[in-house]
mmCIF file of C-alpha atoms in Angstrom:
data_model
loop_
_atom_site.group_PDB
_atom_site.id
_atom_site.type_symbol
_atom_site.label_atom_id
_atom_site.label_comp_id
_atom_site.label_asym_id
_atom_site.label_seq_id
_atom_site.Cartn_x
_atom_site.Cartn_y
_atom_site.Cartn_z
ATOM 1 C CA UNK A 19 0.000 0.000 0.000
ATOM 2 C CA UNK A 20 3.230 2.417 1.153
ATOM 3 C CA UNK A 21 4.392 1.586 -2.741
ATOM 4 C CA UNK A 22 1.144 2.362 -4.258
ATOM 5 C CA UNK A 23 0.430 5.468 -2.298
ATOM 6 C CA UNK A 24 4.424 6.633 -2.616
ATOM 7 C CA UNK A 25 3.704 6.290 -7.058
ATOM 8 C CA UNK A 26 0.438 8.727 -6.599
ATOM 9 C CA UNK A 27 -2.573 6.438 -5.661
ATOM 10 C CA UNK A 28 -4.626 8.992 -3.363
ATOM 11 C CA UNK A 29 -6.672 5.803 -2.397
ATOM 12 C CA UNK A 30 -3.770 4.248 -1.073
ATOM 13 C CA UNK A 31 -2.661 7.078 0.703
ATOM 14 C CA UNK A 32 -5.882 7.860 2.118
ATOM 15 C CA UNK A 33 -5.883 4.183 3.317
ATOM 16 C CA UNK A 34 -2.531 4.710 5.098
ATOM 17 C CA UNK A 35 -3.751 7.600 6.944
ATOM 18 C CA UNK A 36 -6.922 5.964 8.231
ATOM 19 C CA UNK A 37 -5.133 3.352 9.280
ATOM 20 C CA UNK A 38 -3.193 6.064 11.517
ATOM 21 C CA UNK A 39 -4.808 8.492 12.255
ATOM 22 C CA UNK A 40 -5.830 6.895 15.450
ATOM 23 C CA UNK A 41 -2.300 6.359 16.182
ATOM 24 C CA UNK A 42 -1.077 9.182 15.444
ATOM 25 C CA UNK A 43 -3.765 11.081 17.445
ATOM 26 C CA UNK A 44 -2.465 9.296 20.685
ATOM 27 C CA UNK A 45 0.960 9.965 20.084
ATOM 28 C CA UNK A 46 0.250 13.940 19.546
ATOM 29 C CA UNK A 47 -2.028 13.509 22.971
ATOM 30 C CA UNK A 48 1.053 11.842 25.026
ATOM 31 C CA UNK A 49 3.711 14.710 23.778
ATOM 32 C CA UNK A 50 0.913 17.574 23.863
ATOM 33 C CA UNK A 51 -0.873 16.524 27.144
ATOM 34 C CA UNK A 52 -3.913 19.178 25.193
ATOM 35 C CA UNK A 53 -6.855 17.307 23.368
ATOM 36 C CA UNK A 54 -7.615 20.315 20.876
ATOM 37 C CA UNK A 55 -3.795 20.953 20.041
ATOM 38 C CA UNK A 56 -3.193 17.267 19.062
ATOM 39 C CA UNK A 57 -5.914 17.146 17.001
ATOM 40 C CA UNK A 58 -4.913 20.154 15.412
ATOM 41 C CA UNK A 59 -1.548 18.648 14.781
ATOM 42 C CA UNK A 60 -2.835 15.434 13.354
ATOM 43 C CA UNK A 61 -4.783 17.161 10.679
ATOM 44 C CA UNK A 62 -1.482 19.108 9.995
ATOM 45 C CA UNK A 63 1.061 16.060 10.145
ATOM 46 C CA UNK A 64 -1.595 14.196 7.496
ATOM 47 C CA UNK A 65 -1.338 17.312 5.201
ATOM 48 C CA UNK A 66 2.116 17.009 5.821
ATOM 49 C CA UNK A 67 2.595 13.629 5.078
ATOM 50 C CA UNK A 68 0.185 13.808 1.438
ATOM 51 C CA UNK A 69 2.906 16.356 0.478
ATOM 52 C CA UNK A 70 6.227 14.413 1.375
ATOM 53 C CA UNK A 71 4.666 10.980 1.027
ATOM 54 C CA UNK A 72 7.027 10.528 -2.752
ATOM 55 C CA UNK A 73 10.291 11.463 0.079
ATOM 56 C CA UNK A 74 9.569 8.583 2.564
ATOM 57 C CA UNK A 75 12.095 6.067 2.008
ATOM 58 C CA UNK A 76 11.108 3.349 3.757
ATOM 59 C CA UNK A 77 14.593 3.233 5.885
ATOM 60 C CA UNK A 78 12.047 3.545 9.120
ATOM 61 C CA UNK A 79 8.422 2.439 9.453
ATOM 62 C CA UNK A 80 5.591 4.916 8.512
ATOM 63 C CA UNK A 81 4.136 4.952 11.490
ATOM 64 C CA UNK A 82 8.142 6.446 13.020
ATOM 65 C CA UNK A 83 8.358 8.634 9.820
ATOM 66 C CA UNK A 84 4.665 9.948 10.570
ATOM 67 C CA UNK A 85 5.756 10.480 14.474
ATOM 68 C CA UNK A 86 9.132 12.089 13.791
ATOM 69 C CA UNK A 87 6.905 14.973 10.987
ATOM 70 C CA UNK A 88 4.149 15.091 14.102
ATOM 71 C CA UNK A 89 7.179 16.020 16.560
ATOM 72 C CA UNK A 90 8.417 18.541 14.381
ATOM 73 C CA UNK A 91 5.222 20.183 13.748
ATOM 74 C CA UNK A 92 4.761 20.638 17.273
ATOM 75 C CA UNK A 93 8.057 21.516 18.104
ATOM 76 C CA UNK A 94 7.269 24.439 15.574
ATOM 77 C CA UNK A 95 4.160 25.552 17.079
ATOM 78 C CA UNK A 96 5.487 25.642 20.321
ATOM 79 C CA UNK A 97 8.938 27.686 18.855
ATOM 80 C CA UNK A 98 5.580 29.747 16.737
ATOM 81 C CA UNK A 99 4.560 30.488 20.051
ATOM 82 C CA UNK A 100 8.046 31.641 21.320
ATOM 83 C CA UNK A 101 7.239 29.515 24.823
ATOM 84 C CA UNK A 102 5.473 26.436 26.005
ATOM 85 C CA UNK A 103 1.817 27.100 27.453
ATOM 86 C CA UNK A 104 1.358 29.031 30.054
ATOM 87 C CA UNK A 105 1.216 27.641 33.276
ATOM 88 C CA UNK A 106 -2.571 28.381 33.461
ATOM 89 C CA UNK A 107 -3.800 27.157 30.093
ATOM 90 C CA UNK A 108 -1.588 23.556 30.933
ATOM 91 C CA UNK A 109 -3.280 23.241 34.034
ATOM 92 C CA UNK A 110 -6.946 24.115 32.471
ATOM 93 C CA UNK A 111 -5.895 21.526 29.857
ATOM 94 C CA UNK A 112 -4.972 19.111 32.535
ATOM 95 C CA UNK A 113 -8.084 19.873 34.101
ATOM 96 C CA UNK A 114 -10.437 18.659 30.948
ATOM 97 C CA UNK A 115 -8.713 15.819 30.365
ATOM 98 C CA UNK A 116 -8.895 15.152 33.917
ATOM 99 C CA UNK A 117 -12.189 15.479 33.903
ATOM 100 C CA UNK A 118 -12.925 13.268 31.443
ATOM 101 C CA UNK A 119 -11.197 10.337 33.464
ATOM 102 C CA UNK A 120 -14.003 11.245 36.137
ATOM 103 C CA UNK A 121 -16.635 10.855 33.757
ATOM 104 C CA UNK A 122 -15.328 7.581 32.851
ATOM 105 C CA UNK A 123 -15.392 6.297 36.027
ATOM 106 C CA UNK A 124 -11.362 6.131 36.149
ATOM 107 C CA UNK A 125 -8.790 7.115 38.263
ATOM 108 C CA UNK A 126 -6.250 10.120 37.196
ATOM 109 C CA UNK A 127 -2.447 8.948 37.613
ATOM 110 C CA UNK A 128 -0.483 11.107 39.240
ATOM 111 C CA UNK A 129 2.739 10.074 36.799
ATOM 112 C CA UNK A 130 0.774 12.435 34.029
ATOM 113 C CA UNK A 131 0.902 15.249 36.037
ATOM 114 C CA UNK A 132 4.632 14.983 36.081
ATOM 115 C CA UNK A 133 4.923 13.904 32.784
ATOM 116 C CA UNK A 134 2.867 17.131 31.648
ATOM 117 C CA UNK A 135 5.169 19.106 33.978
ATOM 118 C CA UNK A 136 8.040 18.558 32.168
ATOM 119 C CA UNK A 137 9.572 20.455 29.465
ATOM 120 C CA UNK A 138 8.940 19.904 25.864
ATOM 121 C CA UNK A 139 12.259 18.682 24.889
ATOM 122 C CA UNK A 140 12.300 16.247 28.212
ATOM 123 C CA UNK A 141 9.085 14.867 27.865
ATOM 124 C CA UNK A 142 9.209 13.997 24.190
ATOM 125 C CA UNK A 143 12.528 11.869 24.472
ATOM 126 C CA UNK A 144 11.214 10.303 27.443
ATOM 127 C CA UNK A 145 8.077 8.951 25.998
ATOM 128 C CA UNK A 146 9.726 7.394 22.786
ATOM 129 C CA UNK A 147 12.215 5.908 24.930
ATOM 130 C CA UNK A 148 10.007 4.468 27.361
ATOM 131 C CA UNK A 149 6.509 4.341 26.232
ATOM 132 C CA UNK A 150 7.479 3.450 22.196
ATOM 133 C CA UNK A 151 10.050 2.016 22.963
ATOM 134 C CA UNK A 152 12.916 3.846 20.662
ATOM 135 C CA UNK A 153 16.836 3.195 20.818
ATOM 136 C CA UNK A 154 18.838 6.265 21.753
ATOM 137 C CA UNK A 155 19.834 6.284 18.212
ATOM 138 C CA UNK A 156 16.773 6.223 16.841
ATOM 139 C CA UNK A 157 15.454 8.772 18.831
ATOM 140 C CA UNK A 158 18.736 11.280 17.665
ATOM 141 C CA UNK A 159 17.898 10.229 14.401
ATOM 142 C CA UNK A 160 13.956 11.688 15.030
ATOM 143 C CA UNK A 161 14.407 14.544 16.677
ATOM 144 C CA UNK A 162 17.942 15.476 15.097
ATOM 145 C CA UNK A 163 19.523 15.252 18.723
ATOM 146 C CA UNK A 164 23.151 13.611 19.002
ATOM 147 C CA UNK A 165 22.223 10.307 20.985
ATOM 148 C CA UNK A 166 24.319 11.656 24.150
ATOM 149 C CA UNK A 167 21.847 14.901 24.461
ATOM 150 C CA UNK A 168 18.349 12.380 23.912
ATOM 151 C CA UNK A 169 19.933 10.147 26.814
ATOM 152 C CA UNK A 170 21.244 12.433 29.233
ATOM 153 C CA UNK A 171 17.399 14.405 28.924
ATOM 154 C CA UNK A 172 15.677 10.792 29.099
ATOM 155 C CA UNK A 173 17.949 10.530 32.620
ATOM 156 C CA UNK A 174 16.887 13.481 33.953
ATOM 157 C CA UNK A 175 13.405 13.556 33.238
ATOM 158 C CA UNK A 176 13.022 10.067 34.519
ATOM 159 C CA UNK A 177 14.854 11.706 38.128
ATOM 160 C CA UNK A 178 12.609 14.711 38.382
ATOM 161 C CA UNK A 179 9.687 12.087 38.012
ATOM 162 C CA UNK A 180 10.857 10.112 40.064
ATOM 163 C CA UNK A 181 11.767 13.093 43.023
ATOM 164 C CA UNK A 182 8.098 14.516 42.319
ATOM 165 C CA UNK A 183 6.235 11.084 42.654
ATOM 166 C CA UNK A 184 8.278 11.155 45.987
ATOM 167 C CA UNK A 185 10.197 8.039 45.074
ATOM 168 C CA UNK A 186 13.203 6.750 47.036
ATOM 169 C CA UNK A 187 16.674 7.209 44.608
ATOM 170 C CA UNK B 28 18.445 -7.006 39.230
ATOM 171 C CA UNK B 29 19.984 -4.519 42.368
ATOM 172 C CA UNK B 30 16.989 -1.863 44.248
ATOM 173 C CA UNK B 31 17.838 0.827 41.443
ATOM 174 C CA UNK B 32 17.116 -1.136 39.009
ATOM 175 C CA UNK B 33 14.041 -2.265 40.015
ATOM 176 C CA UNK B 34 12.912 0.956 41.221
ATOM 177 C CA UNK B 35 13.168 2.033 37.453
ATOM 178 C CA UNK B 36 11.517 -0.768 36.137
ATOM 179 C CA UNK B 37 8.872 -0.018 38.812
ATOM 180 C CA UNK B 38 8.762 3.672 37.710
ATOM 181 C CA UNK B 39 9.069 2.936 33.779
ATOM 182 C CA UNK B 40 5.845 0.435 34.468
ATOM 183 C CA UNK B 41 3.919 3.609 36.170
ATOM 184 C CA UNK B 42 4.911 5.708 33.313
ATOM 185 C CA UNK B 43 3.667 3.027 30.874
ATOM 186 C CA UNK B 44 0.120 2.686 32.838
ATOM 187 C CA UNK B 45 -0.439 6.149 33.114
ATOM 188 C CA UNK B 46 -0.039 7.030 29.472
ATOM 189 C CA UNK B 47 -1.977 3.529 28.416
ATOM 190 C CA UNK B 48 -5.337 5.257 30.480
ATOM 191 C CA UNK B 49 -4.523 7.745 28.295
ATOM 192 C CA UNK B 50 -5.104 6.407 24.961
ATOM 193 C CA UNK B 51 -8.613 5.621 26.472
ATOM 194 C CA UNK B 52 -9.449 8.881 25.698
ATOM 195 C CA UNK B 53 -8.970 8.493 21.592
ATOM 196 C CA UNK B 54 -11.426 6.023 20.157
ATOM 197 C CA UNK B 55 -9.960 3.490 18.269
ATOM 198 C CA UNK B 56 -12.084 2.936 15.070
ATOM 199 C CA UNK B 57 -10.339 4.795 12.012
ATOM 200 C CA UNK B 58 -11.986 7.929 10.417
ATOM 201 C CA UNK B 59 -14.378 7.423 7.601
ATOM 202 C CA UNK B 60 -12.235 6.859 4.487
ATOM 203 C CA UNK B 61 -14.367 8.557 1.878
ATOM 204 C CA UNK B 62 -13.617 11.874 4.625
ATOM 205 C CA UNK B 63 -9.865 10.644 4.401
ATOM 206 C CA UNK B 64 -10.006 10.448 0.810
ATOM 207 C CA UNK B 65 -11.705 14.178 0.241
ATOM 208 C CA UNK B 66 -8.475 15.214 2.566
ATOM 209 C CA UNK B 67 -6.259 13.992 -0.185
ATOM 210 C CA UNK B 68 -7.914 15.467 -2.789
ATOM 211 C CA UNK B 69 -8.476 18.898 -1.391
ATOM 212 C CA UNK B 70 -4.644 18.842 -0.652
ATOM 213 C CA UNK B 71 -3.411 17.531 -3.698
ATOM 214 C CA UNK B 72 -5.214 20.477 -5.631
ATOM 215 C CA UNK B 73 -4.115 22.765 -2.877
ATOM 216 C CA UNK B 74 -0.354 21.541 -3.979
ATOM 217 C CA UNK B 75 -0.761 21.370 -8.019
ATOM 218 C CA UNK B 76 -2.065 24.917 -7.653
ATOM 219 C CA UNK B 77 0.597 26.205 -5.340
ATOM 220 C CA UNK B 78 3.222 24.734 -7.814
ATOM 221 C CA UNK B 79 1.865 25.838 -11.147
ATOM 222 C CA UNK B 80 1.775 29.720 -9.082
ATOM 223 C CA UNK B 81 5.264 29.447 -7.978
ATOM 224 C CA UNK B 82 6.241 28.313 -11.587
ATOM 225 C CA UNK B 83 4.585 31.187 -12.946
ATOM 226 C CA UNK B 84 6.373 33.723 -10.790
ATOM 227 C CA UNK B 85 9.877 31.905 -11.150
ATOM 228 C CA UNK B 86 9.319 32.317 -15.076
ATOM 229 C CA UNK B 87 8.174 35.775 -14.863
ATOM 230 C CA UNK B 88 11.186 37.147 -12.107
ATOM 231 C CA UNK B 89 13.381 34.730 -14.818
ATOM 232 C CA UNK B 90 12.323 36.776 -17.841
ATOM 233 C CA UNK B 91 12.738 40.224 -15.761
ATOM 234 C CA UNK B 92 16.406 39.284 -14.927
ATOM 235 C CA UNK B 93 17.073 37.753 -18.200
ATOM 236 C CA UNK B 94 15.558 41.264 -19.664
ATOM 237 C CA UNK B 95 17.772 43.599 -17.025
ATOM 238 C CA UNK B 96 20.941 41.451 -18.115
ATOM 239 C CA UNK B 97 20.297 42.022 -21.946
ATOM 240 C CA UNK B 98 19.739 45.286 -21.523
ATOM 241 C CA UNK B 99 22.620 46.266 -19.175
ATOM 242 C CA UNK B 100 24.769 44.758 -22.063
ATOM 243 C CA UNK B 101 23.436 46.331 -24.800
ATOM 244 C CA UNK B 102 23.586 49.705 -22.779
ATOM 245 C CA UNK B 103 27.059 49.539 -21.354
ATOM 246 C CA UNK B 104 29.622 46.537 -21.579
ATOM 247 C CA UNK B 105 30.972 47.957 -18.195
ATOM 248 C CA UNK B 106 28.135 47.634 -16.373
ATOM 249 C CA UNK B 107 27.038 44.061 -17.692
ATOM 250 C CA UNK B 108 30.705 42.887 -16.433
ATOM 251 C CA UNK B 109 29.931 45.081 -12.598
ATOM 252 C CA UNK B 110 26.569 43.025 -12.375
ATOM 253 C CA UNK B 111 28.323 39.888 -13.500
ATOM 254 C CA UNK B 112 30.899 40.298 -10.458
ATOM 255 C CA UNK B 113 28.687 41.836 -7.882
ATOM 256 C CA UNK B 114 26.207 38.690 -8.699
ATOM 257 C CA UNK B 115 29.253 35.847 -8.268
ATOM 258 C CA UNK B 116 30.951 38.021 -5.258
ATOM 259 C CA UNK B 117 27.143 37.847 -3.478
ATOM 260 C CA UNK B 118 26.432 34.535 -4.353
ATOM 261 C CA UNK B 119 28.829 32.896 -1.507
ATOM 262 C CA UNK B 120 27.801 35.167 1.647
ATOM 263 C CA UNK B 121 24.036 34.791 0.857
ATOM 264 C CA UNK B 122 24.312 30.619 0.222
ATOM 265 C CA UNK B 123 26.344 30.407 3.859
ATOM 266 C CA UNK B 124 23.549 32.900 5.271
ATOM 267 C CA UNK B 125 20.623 30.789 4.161
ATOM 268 C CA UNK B 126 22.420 27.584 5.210
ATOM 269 C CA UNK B 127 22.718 29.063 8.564
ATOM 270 C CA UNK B 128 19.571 30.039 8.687
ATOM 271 C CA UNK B 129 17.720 26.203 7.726
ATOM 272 C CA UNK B 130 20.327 24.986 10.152
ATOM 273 C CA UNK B 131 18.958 26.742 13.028
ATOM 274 C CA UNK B 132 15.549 26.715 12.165
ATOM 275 C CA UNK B 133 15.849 22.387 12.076
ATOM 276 C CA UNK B 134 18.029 21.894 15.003
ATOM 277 C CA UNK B 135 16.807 21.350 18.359
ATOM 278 C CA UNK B 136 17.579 24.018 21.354
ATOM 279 C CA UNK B 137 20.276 21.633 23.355
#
């Protein structure tokens, strides 16, 4: 289907996307921690992709080559922006999706709140590493990082966690 | 496996439930794929436009150079020869400029 939709098939490619977007839509939630923004950036990243789709070379999977374009878009939104989200409007975004663990009957973890606390650059690293599942180099290679930087960000994120869940070292 | 270790595990196993609840939050069935496929259409026109446009201006600031560069030799040898050098002399700073310039705008702060 990658083949078919990489020579111009627009039904192929709109397959791909389908097939996806879901994904993709969870990954932008994770690195965003804001429901509106990642679905904001998963319209953008599929734009994205229908542009580049003839440049993907197949070296990764599409579902990594659609993550690394998502990362970058929001990595320019937030640059866009000049700053991450203000305090406020993270904790009102917190709140909603908080909110809709309540009406779902299910408990909020802590661990998100210090996920979401964390900076951009920490966070992102972090959850490829440890949620995806990403080599070091891999993860340099996505966010165009030299390994060294991705794991010495992944090590200190995972410590602040840790000291704000209140864990023993 | 020494406490540390496990500790990490234990903490890379939160992390891992926390963000799994949160996944519960995006349905899972796909999107409606004739919506998908309007997506691709609208942007694929939104593309062939864009690039027939940006031909059309390349051709037209093409023919006003082109134009400028006959002229200025018809006019005045000297001055065709001036343009030639100021245009080669330029050419370097403004190629390490916009190199710069992509370079920054791709990397990462670190």
């Amino acid at each position: 289907m990658i083949a078919r939709a990489k020579r111009g098939d627009s039904g192929a490619l709109a397959q791909l996307l389908q097939q996806n977007y879901s994904f993709l839509l969870k990954y932008l939630l994770k690195i965003t921690m804001h429901q509106a923004t990642a679905e904001d950036l998963t319209q953008e990243t599929m734009l994205k992709c229908i542009e580049k789709i003839r440049l993907y070379n197949g070296q990764s999977k599409f579902s990594s080559w659609l993550m690394t374009i998502a990362t970058n878009k929001y990595v320019d939104l937030i640059r866009r922006k000049k700053q991450e989200r203000s305090w406020q409007e993270q904790e009102q975004s917190l709140r909603s999706l908080r909110w809709q663990f309540t009406s779902r009957n299910e408990e909020w973890p802590d661990v998100l709140d210090s996920i979401a606390r964390l900076p951009y650059d920490v966070r992102i690293p972090i959850l490829l590493k440890h949620y995806y599942g990403f080599a070091y180099d891999e993860i340099a290679a996505m966010i165009d990082i030299p390994a060294g930087t991705v794991k010495s960000r992944v090590y200190n994120g995972i410590q602040q966690i840790r000291k704000e869940l209140d864990m023993s070292e | 496996m020494n406490k540390h270790d496990e500790e990490d595990q234990a903490l890379t196993e939160l992390m891992r439930g926390g963000l799994q609840k949160l996944d519960m939050l995006v349905p899972d069935e796909m999107p409606n794929l004739q919506w998908m496929e309007q997506i691709v259409a609208d942007q694929q026109n939104r593309m062939r436009k864009k690039m027939w446009t940006e031909l059309a201006v390349f051709w037209l600031v093409a023919m006003l150079v082109l134009s400028g560069v006959f002229l200025a030799l018809y006019a005045n040898v000297y001055i065709f020869a001036a343009l030639q050098a100021f245009v080669v002399a330029a050419a370097v700073p403004v190629a390490v400029i916009l190199r710069r310039k992509e370079q920054v705008k791709t990397k990462w702060k670190s």
